Amino acid sequence: ERSASVCGMMPPSPPRVIIDHRPRDFWSVKNHPLSGITSAQWARMVWRHGGSMDVFTYWPRLLFITCMSVLNSFFALCDWLVYGRAVANQQLNDEPVFVLGHPRTGTTHLHNLLSKDERFAFATTFSVGFPSSFLCLRAVAPAIGLLMDSTRPMDNMSLAWDTPQEDELAMNQMSSGTSPYAPLLFPRKEKSFRPFYRFLLARTGSGEDSDLELEDADAEPCDPKDFERWRRAFILFLKKTQYAAGGARKRLLLKSPVHTARVRLIKSLFPKATFVFIHRHPLEVFRSAAHMADAYYWQCYLQRPRALDVQEFILHQGALLHRAYREDVAAMEAEKGRDLKKQKRLAEVRFAELDADPVGTLRATYAALGWTEAFKKVEPAIERYRRSLVDFKKNAFPKEGLSSEAEAEVRRRWRAWFEDLGYD
């Protein structure tokens, strides 16, 4: 039997680590994304993933989550008793606005800017942190500072209980990890959570959800029960957010990078939804994502990660989100009467332009969406927010940038991102 090298075919070399990997913070409980989980939700997660938890490494964190889940269950019951009927009867505004974009492309900056528009209601750090009980605990929301830092661990952006925040953080808790954010807890199981980006269903050729039954080259079909668990949690959380905002008169302004892979899914739930997609140079995004993994993810894990697990999570997520977004938008453009840009339901923004001129870029974005008159009203608030950021200092990375090996790998894995969005 001849070896591969004798046959002229060398075996593929193993992947190389191109990110920093410095294990630490094993006992940290601050900023944990499961601080608001209930006992039932926690028990379901433990049932499904408990065997892969590194108990001896993370026992303080696991004990903290367990204790918090008991407390959260009591307040969740209060929430249900006091507000359950009102939330169940709450109508949703049928024109939500979704901020899309890969992680670290400026989605938070854009979300913060848009939140100055009083037409919008949005999820907050407190509501996504304690999704099952935030209505009855609103009066004590400022005390959340005891469980989190005043700025985000991965950058210098302000973090407060009323800061606009990602709704998918709530889904990760309410659905017991039926979310693409679950790898932040179980990094070695990252591949098993990939179906939760798009919730692709097995193709049956019939049924009311047939338009969602797409094919994905690297994801197993999603179990319909998992999709239904996520969908119920999503709608319930949106109803609670709508109720907290005073009713359906305000449009929901929602932001989670993973929604970038869900344009068609979201349109099936909300046919009048509007999207604002922000993008940034892929090399800058990778550097920032790798920094976030090193600065923050260590505060989340319930399972010790390998460097390649974290690296693959970043690279695969970047490729998947871009491909899914382009596929969904292209598919809708091909369908008569569903071109999002022609309907003024989609605007695309470059982070470099938003960073250099927030007011001018938002003015153009509002115009692209047919909101010109609305911008005249919100412009003063946006200008005040822009001035408040004058002394803000973004992360400073080494001038030499990525290593040649890292840059080559990012360019290879994210080639479509470079080509489709015009980055060199």
CSV table of C-alpha atoms in Angstrom, one decimal:
chain,number,residue,atom,x,y,z
A,1,GLU,CA,0.0,0.0,0.0
A,2,ARG,CA,1.5,3.2,-1.1
A,3,SER,CA,1.4,6.3,1.1
A,4,ALA,CA,-0.4,9.5,0.0
A,5,SER,CA,2.9,11.3,-0.5
A,6,VAL,CA,4.2,8.5,-2.8
A,7,CYS,CA,1.0,8.9,-4.9
A,8,GLY,CA,1.6,12.6,-5.2
A,9,MET,CA,-1.2,13.6,-2.8
A,10,MET,CA,-0.1,15.0,0.5
A,11,PRO,CA,-2.7,14.8,3.3
A,12,PRO,CA,-4.3,18.1,4.1
A,13,SER,CA,-2.4,19.9,6.9
A,14,PRO,CA,-4.3,20.5,10.1
A,15,PRO,CA,-5.8,23.9,10.7
A,16,ARG,CA,-3.5,26.4,12.3
A,17,VAL,CA,-4.5,28.6,15.3
A,18,ILE,CA,-4.6,32.3,14.2
A,19,ILE,CA,-6.3,33.8,17.3
A,20,ASP,CA,-5.2,34.5,20.9
A,21,HIS,CA,-6.2,31.8,23.3
A,22,ARG,CA,-5.6,32.6,27.0
A,23,PRO,CA,-7.7,30.5,29.3
A,24,ARG,CA,-8.9,32.4,32.4
A,25,ASP,CA,-11.9,33.7,34.4
A,26,PHE,CA,-13.1,30.3,35.3
A,27,TRP,CA,-14.8,31.5,38.4
A,28,SER,CA,-16.2,34.7,37.0
A,29,VAL,CA,-20.0,35.2,37.2
A,30,LYS,CA,-20.3,38.8,36.0
A,31,ASN,CA,-21.9,39.5,32.6
A,32,HIS,CA,-23.1,35.9,32.2
A,33,PRO,CA,-25.7,35.5,29.5
A,34,LEU,CA,-27.7,33.0,31.6
A,35,SER,CA,-28.2,35.3,34.6
A,36,GLY,CA,-31.9,35.5,33.9
A,37,ILE,CA,-32.7,31.9,33.1
A,38,THR,CA,-35.5,30.2,35.1
A,39,SER,CA,-35.3,26.8,36.8
A,40,ALA,CA,-37.3,25.1,34.1
A,41,GLN,CA,-35.3,26.6,31.3
A,42,TRP,CA,-32.0,25.7,33.1
A,43,ALA,CA,-33.2,22.1,33.8
A,44,ARG,CA,-34.0,21.6,30.1
A,45,MET,CA,-30.5,22.9,29.1
A,46,VAL,CA,-28.8,20.7,31.7
A,47,TRP,CA,-30.8,17.7,30.4
A,48,ARG,CA,-29.7,18.3,26.9
A,49,HIS,CA,-26.1,19.4,27.5
A,50,GLY,CA,-25.2,18.6,31.1
A,51,GLY,CA,-23.0,15.7,30.1
A,52,SER,CA,-20.7,18.1,28.3
A,53,MET,CA,-20.4,20.7,31.1
A,54,ASP,CA,-17.0,20.9,32.7
A,55,VAL,CA,-18.3,20.9,36.2
A,56,PHE,CA,-15.0,20.9,38.1
A,57,THR,CA,-13.7,23.8,36.1
A,58,TYR,CA,-16.8,26.0,36.2
A,59,TRP,CA,-18.6,24.9,39.4
A,60,PRO,CA,-18.8,28.5,40.8
A,61,ARG,CA,-20.5,29.6,37.6
A,62,LEU,CA,-22.8,26.6,37.5
A,63,LEU,CA,-23.8,27.2,41.1
A,64,PHE,CA,-24.4,30.9,40.5
A,65,ILE,CA,-26.7,30.1,37.5
A,66,THR,CA,-28.6,27.4,39.5
A,67,CYS,CA,-29.2,29.8,42.4
A,68,MET,CA,-30.2,32.6,40.1
A,69,SER,CA,-32.6,30.3,38.2
A,70,VAL,CA,-34.5,29.6,41.5
A,71,LEU,CA,-34.8,33.4,42.1
A,72,ASN,CA,-35.7,34.0,38.5
A,73,SER,CA,-38.5,31.4,38.6
A,74,PHE,CA,-40.2,33.2,41.5
A,75,PHE,CA,-40.2,36.5,39.7
A,76,ALA,CA,-41.2,34.9,36.4
A,77,LEU,CA,-44.2,33.5,38.2
A,78,CYS,CA,-45.0,37.0,39.4
A,79,ASP,CA,-44.6,38.3,35.9
A,80,TRP,CA,-47.0,35.7,34.6
A,81,LEU,CA,-49.6,36.3,37.3
A,82,VAL,CA,-49.6,40.1,37.0
A,83,TYR,CA,-49.0,40.6,33.3
A,84,GLY,CA,-49.7,37.2,31.6
A,85,ARG,CA,-53.1,38.0,30.3
A,86,ALA,CA,-52.2,41.4,29.1
A,87,VAL,CA,-49.1,40.1,27.3
A,88,ALA,CA,-51.0,37.3,25.7
A,89,ASN,CA,-53.6,39.8,24.3
A,90,GLN,CA,-50.9,42.3,23.2
A,91,GLN,CA,-50.9,43.0,19.5
A,92,LEU,CA,-47.6,43.4,17.8
A,93,ASN,CA,-46.9,46.3,15.5
A,94,ASP,CA,-46.6,44.6,12.1
A,95,GLU,CA,-43.8,46.7,10.8
A,96,PRO,CA,-40.7,45.9,12.9
A,97,VAL,CA,-37.3,47.1,11.9
A,98,PHE,CA,-34.3,44.7,12.0
A,99,VAL,CA,-30.7,45.9,12.2
A,100,LEU,CA,-28.6,43.2,10.4
A,101,GLY,CA,-24.9,42.7,10.1
A,102,HIS,CA,-22.1,40.3,11.1
A,103,PRO,CA,-20.9,40.6,14.7
A,104,ARG,CA,-18.4,43.5,15.1
A,105,THR,CA,-19.6,45.4,12.0
A,106,GLY,CA,-21.1,48.3,13.9
A,107,THR,CA,-24.6,46.9,14.5
A,108,THR,CA,-24.6,48.2,18.1
A,109,HIS,CA,-23.6,51.7,17.0
A,110,LEU,CA,-26.3,51.7,14.3
A,111,HIS,CA,-28.9,50.3,16.8
A,112,ASN,CA,-28.0,53.0,19.3
A,113,LEU,CA,-28.4,55.7,16.7
A,114,LEU,CA,-31.8,54.4,15.4
A,115,SER,CA,-33.1,54.0,19.0
A,116,LYS,CA,-33.1,57.8,19.3
A,117,ASP,CA,-36.1,57.8,17.0
A,118,GLU,CA,-39.1,57.9,19.3
A,119,ARG,CA,-41.1,55.9,16.8
A,120,PHE,CA,-39.3,52.8,17.9
A,121,ALA,CA,-39.4,50.5,20.9
A,122,PHE,CA,-36.5,48.2,21.6
A,123,ALA,CA,-35.2,45.5,23.9
A,124,THR,CA,-32.8,46.6,26.7
A,125,THR,CA,-30.0,45.1,28.5
A,126,PHE,CA,-32.3,44.4,31.4
A,127,SER,CA,-35.1,42.9,29.4
A,128,VAL,CA,-32.9,40.5,27.4
A,129,GLY,CA,-31.0,39.7,30.6
A,130,PHE,CA,-34.1,38.8,32.5
A,131,PRO,CA,-36.6,38.0,29.8
A,132,SER,CA,-39.0,35.9,31.9
A,133,SER,CA,-39.4,38.5,34.7
A,134,PHE,CA,-38.4,42.0,33.5
A,135,LEU,CA,-41.9,43.4,33.6
A,136,CYS,CA,-42.4,42.9,37.3
A,137,LEU,CA,-38.8,43.8,38.1
A,138,ARG,CA,-38.6,47.1,36.1
A,139,ALA,CA,-38.5,49.1,39.3
A,140,VAL,CA,-35.3,47.4,40.4
A,141,ALA,CA,-33.7,47.4,37.0
A,142,PRO,CA,-30.9,49.8,37.9
A,143,ALA,CA,-29.6,47.3,40.4
A,144,ILE,CA,-28.5,45.1,37.5
A,145,GLY,CA,-25.2,46.9,37.7
A,146,LEU,CA,-24.2,44.4,40.4
A,147,LEU,CA,-24.2,41.7,37.8
A,148,MET,CA,-22.5,43.5,34.9
A,149,ASP,CA,-19.7,45.9,34.1
A,150,SER,CA,-20.4,49.6,33.2
A,151,THR,CA,-18.8,49.1,29.8
A,152,ARG,CA,-18.7,46.0,27.4
A,153,PRO,CA,-15.8,43.7,28.1
A,154,MET,CA,-14.8,43.6,24.4
A,155,ASP,CA,-14.8,47.4,23.8
A,156,ASN,CA,-15.4,50.7,25.6
A,157,MET,CA,-19.1,51.1,24.7
A,158,SER,CA,-21.4,52.0,27.6
A,159,LEU,CA,-23.4,49.2,29.1
A,160,ALA,CA,-26.4,50.1,31.3
A,161,TRP,CA,-29.7,48.4,32.2
A,162,ASP,CA,-31.6,50.6,29.7
A,163,THR,CA,-29.1,50.3,26.8
A,164,PRO,CA,-30.6,48.9,23.5
A,165,GLN,CA,-29.6,45.2,23.4
A,166,GLU,CA,-29.8,42.1,21.2
A,167,ASP,CA,-33.1,40.1,21.4
A,168,GLU,CA,-31.4,36.8,20.6
A,169,LEU,CA,-29.7,37.0,24.1
A,170,ALA,CA,-33.2,36.5,25.5
A,171,MET,CA,-34.0,33.7,23.1
A,172,ASN,CA,-30.9,31.8,24.2
A,173,GLN,CA,-32.3,31.7,27.7
A,174,MET,CA,-36.0,31.3,27.0
A,175,SER,CA,-35.4,28.5,24.5
A,176,SER,CA,-32.8,26.7,26.7
A,177,GLY,CA,-30.0,27.1,24.1
A,178,THR,CA,-32.0,26.7,20.9
A,179,SER,CA,-29.9,29.6,19.5
A,180,PRO,CA,-26.6,30.2,17.6
A,181,TYR,CA,-25.4,31.9,20.8
A,182,ALA,CA,-25.3,28.6,22.6
A,183,PRO,CA,-21.6,28.0,21.5
A,184,LEU,CA,-20.7,30.7,23.9
A,185,LEU,CA,-21.6,28.2,26.5
A,186,PHE,CA,-20.7,24.9,24.8
A,187,PRO,CA,-17.9,25.8,22.3
A,188,ARG,CA,-16.9,22.2,21.6
A,189,LYS,CA,-20.5,21.5,20.4
A,190,GLU,CA,-20.5,24.5,18.1
A,191,LYS,CA,-21.5,22.4,15.0
A,192,SER,CA,-24.6,21.0,16.7
A,193,PHE,CA,-26.1,24.6,17.0
A,194,ARG,CA,-25.6,25.6,13.4
A,195,PRO,CA,-29.2,24.6,12.4
A,196,PHE,CA,-30.4,27.4,14.7
A,197,TYR,CA,-29.1,30.2,12.4
A,198,ARG,CA,-31.7,29.7,9.7
A,199,PHE,CA,-34.0,27.1,11.1
A,200,LEU,CA,-34.1,25.2,7.8
A,201,LEU,CA,-36.8,22.6,7.8
A,202,ALA,CA,-36.6,19.2,6.1
A,203,ARG,CA,-38.0,19.6,2.6
A,204,THR,CA,-41.5,18.1,2.3
A,205,GLY,CA,-42.7,20.0,-0.8
A,206,SER,CA,-45.9,21.0,0.9
A,207,GLY,CA,-47.3,22.8,4.0
A,208,GLU,CA,-47.6,26.4,5.0
A,209,ASP,CA,-43.9,26.6,5.9
A,210,SER,CA,-42.7,25.3,2.5
A,211,ASP,CA,-41.2,28.7,1.6
A,212,LEU,CA,-38.8,28.2,4.6
A,213,GLU,CA,-37.7,24.7,3.6
A,214,LEU,CA,-34.5,25.8,1.9
A,215,GLU,CA,-31.3,23.7,1.4
A,216,ASP,CA,-28.1,24.6,3.2
A,217,ALA,CA,-24.9,23.0,2.2
A,218,ASP,CA,-23.4,22.7,5.7
A,219,ALA,CA,-26.3,22.5,8.1
A,220,GLU,CA,-28.5,19.6,9.1
A,221,PRO,CA,-32.2,20.3,8.8
A,222,CYS,CA,-33.6,21.8,12.0
A,223,ASP,CA,-35.9,19.7,14.1
A,224,PRO,CA,-39.4,21.4,13.8
A,225,LYS,CA,-39.8,21.1,17.5
A,226,ASP,CA,-36.7,23.3,18.0
A,227,PHE,CA,-37.9,25.8,15.6
A,228,GLU,CA,-41.3,26.0,17.3
A,229,ARG,CA,-39.6,26.4,20.7
A,230,TRP,CA,-37.6,29.3,19.4
A,231,ARG,CA,-40.6,30.8,17.6
A,232,ARG,CA,-42.8,30.7,20.7
A,233,ALA,CA,-40.1,32.3,22.8
A,234,PHE,CA,-39.4,35.0,20.1
A,235,ILE,CA,-43.1,36.0,19.8
A,236,LEU,CA,-43.6,36.0,23.6
A,237,PHE,CA,-40.6,38.2,24.1
A,238,LEU,CA,-41.6,40.6,21.4
A,239,LYS,CA,-45.1,40.9,22.9
A,240,LYS,CA,-43.6,41.7,26.3
A,241,THR,CA,-41.3,44.3,24.7
A,242,GLN,CA,-44.3,45.8,22.9
A,243,TYR,CA,-46.4,45.8,26.1
A,244,ALA,CA,-43.5,47.5,28.0
A,245,ALA,CA,-43.4,50.2,25.4
A,246,GLY,CA,-47.0,51.1,25.9
A,247,GLY,CA,-48.7,49.1,23.1
A,248,ALA,CA,-48.5,48.6,19.4
A,249,ARG,CA,-48.2,52.2,18.3
A,250,LYS,CA,-44.4,52.0,18.3
A,251,ARG,CA,-42.5,49.9,15.8
A,252,LEU,CA,-40.1,47.3,17.3
A,253,LEU,CA,-36.4,48.0,16.5
A,254,LEU,CA,-34.6,44.7,16.8
A,255,LYS,CA,-30.9,43.9,16.5
A,256,SER,CA,-29.1,40.6,16.6
A,257,PRO,CA,-26.4,39.7,14.2
A,258,VAL,CA,-27.7,36.2,13.7
A,259,HIS,CA,-30.9,37.6,12.2
A,260,THR,CA,-28.7,38.4,9.2
A,261,ALA,CA,-29.2,34.7,8.2
A,262,ARG,CA,-33.0,34.9,8.7
A,263,VAL,CA,-34.3,37.5,6.2
A,264,ARG,CA,-36.8,35.1,4.6
A,265,LEU,CA,-37.8,33.6,7.9
A,266,ILE,CA,-38.4,37.0,9.4
A,267,LYS,CA,-40.4,38.0,6.4
A,268,SER,CA,-42.6,35.0,6.8
A,269,LEU,CA,-43.4,36.1,10.3
A,270,PHE,CA,-43.6,39.8,9.6
A,271,PRO,CA,-44.3,40.5,5.9
A,272,LYS,CA,-44.0,44.3,6.4
A,273,ALA,CA,-40.6,44.0,8.2
A,274,THR,CA,-37.8,46.5,7.2
A,275,PHE,CA,-34.1,45.7,7.3
A,276,VAL,CA,-31.0,47.9,7.7
A,277,PHE,CA,-27.8,45.9,6.9
A,278,ILE,CA,-24.4,47.3,7.9
A,279,HIS,CA,-21.1,45.9,6.7
A,280,ARG,CA,-17.4,46.5,7.4
A,281,HIS,CA,-14.1,45.4,6.0
A,282,PRO,CA,-13.8,41.7,6.7
A,283,LEU,CA,-10.2,41.9,8.0
A,284,GLU,CA,-11.3,44.6,10.6
A,285,VAL,CA,-14.2,42.4,11.6
A,286,PHE,CA,-12.1,39.3,12.1
A,287,ARG,CA,-9.6,41.2,14.3
A,288,SER,CA,-12.4,42.7,16.4
A,289,ALA,CA,-14.2,39.3,16.6
A,290,ALA,CA,-11.0,37.5,17.7
A,291,HIS,CA,-10.5,40.3,20.3
A,292,MET,CA,-14.1,39.9,21.6
A,293,ALA,CA,-13.6,36.1,21.9
A,294,ASP,CA,-10.5,36.6,24.0
A,295,ALA,CA,-11.9,39.5,26.1
A,296,TYR,CA,-15.4,38.3,26.8
A,297,TYR,CA,-16.2,34.7,25.9
A,298,TRP,CA,-14.2,33.4,28.9
A,299,GLN,CA,-16.9,34.9,31.1
A,300,CYS,CA,-19.5,32.7,29.4
A,301,TYR,CA,-18.2,29.2,28.9
A,302,LEU,CA,-19.6,26.2,30.7
A,303,GLN,CA,-17.3,23.9,28.8
A,304,ARG,CA,-13.6,24.4,28.3
A,305,PRO,CA,-12.9,25.5,24.7
A,306,ARG,CA,-10.1,24.6,22.4
A,307,ALA,CA,-8.6,27.4,20.4
A,308,LEU,CA,-9.7,25.9,17.1
A,309,ASP,CA,-13.3,25.6,18.4
A,310,VAL,CA,-13.5,29.4,19.0
A,311,GLN,CA,-11.7,30.1,15.7
A,312,GLU,CA,-14.0,28.0,13.7
A,313,PHE,CA,-17.0,29.6,15.4
A,314,ILE,CA,-15.9,33.0,14.2
A,315,LEU,CA,-14.9,31.9,10.7
A,316,HIS,CA,-17.9,29.7,10.0
A,317,GLN,CA,-20.3,32.2,11.4
A,318,GLY,CA,-18.9,35.0,9.2
A,319,ALA,CA,-19.2,32.9,6.0
A,320,LEU,CA,-22.7,31.5,6.9
A,321,LEU,CA,-24.2,34.9,7.8
A,322,HIS,CA,-23.0,36.5,4.5
A,323,ARG,CA,-24.1,33.6,2.3
A,324,ALA,CA,-27.5,33.3,3.9
A,325,TYR,CA,-28.1,37.0,3.7
A,326,ARG,CA,-27.2,37.2,0.0
A,327,GLU,CA,-29.2,34.1,-0.8
A,328,ASP,CA,-32.3,35.4,1.0
A,329,VAL,CA,-32.2,38.8,-0.6
A,330,ALA,CA,-31.5,37.4,-4.1
A,331,ALA,CA,-34.3,34.9,-3.8
A,332,MET,CA,-36.7,37.7,-2.9
A,333,GLU,CA,-35.5,39.9,-5.7
A,334,ALA,CA,-36.3,37.1,-8.1
A,335,GLU,CA,-39.9,36.9,-6.8
A,336,LYS,CA,-42.3,39.3,-8.4
A,337,GLY,CA,-43.2,42.1,-6.0
A,338,ARG,CA,-40.8,41.1,-3.2
A,339,ASP,CA,-37.7,43.0,-4.1
A,340,LEU,CA,-36.9,44.6,-0.7
A,341,LYS,CA,-35.0,47.6,-2.0
A,342,LYS,CA,-37.7,48.5,-4.5
A,343,GLN,CA,-40.2,48.2,-1.7
A,344,LYS,CA,-38.0,50.5,0.4
A,345,ARG,CA,-37.8,47.7,3.0
A,346,LEU,CA,-34.0,47.3,2.8
A,347,ALA,CA,-31.1,49.7,3.1
A,348,GLU,CA,-27.4,48.8,3.2
A,349,VAL,CA,-24.8,50.9,5.1
A,350,ARG,CA,-21.0,50.9,5.2
A,351,PHE,CA,-19.6,51.1,8.7
A,352,ALA,CA,-16.8,53.4,7.5
A,353,GLU,CA,-19.3,55.9,6.3
A,354,LEU,CA,-21.4,55.7,9.4
A,355,ASP,CA,-18.3,56.1,11.6
A,356,ALA,CA,-17.1,59.2,9.6
A,357,ASP,CA,-20.5,60.9,9.3
A,358,PRO,CA,-23.3,59.4,11.4
A,359,VAL,CA,-25.8,62.1,10.7
A,360,GLY,CA,-25.3,62.2,7.0
A,361,THR,CA,-25.3,58.5,6.7
A,362,LEU,CA,-28.5,58.1,8.7
A,363,ARG,CA,-30.1,60.9,6.6
A,364,ALA,CA,-29.3,58.8,3.4
A,365,THR,CA,-30.5,55.6,5.1
A,366,TYR,CA,-33.8,57.2,6.1
A,367,ALA,CA,-34.2,58.5,2.5
A,368,ALA,CA,-33.6,55.0,1.1
A,369,LEU,CA,-36.4,53.7,3.3
A,370,GLY,CA,-38.8,56.5,2.5
A,371,TRP,CA,-38.5,58.1,6.0
A,372,THR,CA,-37.3,61.5,4.9
A,373,GLU,CA,-39.9,63.4,6.9
A,374,ALA,CA,-39.2,61.3,10.0
A,375,PHE,CA,-35.5,62.1,9.9
A,376,LYS,CA,-36.2,65.8,10.2
A,377,LYS,CA,-37.8,65.1,13.6
A,378,VAL,CA,-35.1,62.8,14.9
A,379,GLU,CA,-32.0,64.6,13.5
A,380,PRO,CA,-31.5,66.8,16.6
A,381,ALA,CA,-31.5,63.7,18.9
A,382,ILE,CA,-29.0,61.9,16.6
A,383,GLU,CA,-26.8,65.0,16.6
A,384,ARG,CA,-26.8,65.1,20.4
A,385,TYR,CA,-25.9,61.4,20.6
A,386,ARG,CA,-23.1,62.0,18.0
A,387,ARG,CA,-21.7,64.8,20.2
A,388,SER,CA,-21.8,62.5,23.2
A,389,LEU,CA,-19.4,60.1,21.5
A,390,VAL,CA,-16.7,62.7,20.8
A,391,ASP,CA,-14.4,61.4,23.5
A,392,PHE,CA,-15.2,57.7,22.8
A,393,LYS,CA,-12.1,55.7,22.1
A,394,LYS,CA,-12.4,52.6,20.0
A,395,ASN,CA,-10.2,49.5,20.5
A,396,ALA,CA,-6.6,50.2,19.3
A,397,PHE,CA,-5.1,47.2,17.6
A,398,PRO,CA,-1.4,46.8,16.7
A,399,LYS,CA,-0.5,48.7,13.5
A,400,GLU,CA,1.0,45.7,11.9
A,401,GLY,CA,-2.4,44.1,11.7
A,402,LEU,CA,-3.0,40.4,11.2
A,403,SER,CA,-0.3,38.0,10.4
A,404,SER,CA,0.1,37.0,6.8
A,405,GLU,CA,-1.1,33.5,7.7
A,406,ALA,CA,-4.2,34.8,9.5
A,407,GLU,CA,-5.0,37.3,6.7
A,408,ALA,CA,-4.7,34.5,4.0
A,409,GLU,CA,-7.1,32.3,6.0
A,410,VAL,CA,-9.7,35.1,6.5
A,411,ARG,CA,-9.5,36.0,2.8
A,412,ARG,CA,-10.0,32.3,1.9
A,413,ARG,CA,-12.9,31.7,4.2
A,414,TRP,CA,-14.6,35.0,3.7
A,415,ARG,CA,-13.8,35.4,0.0
A,416,ALA,CA,-17.5,36.0,-1.0
A,417,TRP,CA,-17.7,38.8,1.6
A,418,PHE,CA,-14.8,40.6,0.0
A,419,GLU,CA,-16.1,40.2,-3.5
A,420,ASP,CA,-19.8,40.9,-3.0
A,421,LEU,CA,-19.3,44.0,-0.9
A,422,GLY,CA,-16.4,45.4,-2.7
A,423,TYR,CA,-13.5,45.1,-0.2
A,424,ASP,CA,-9.9,44.7,-1.3
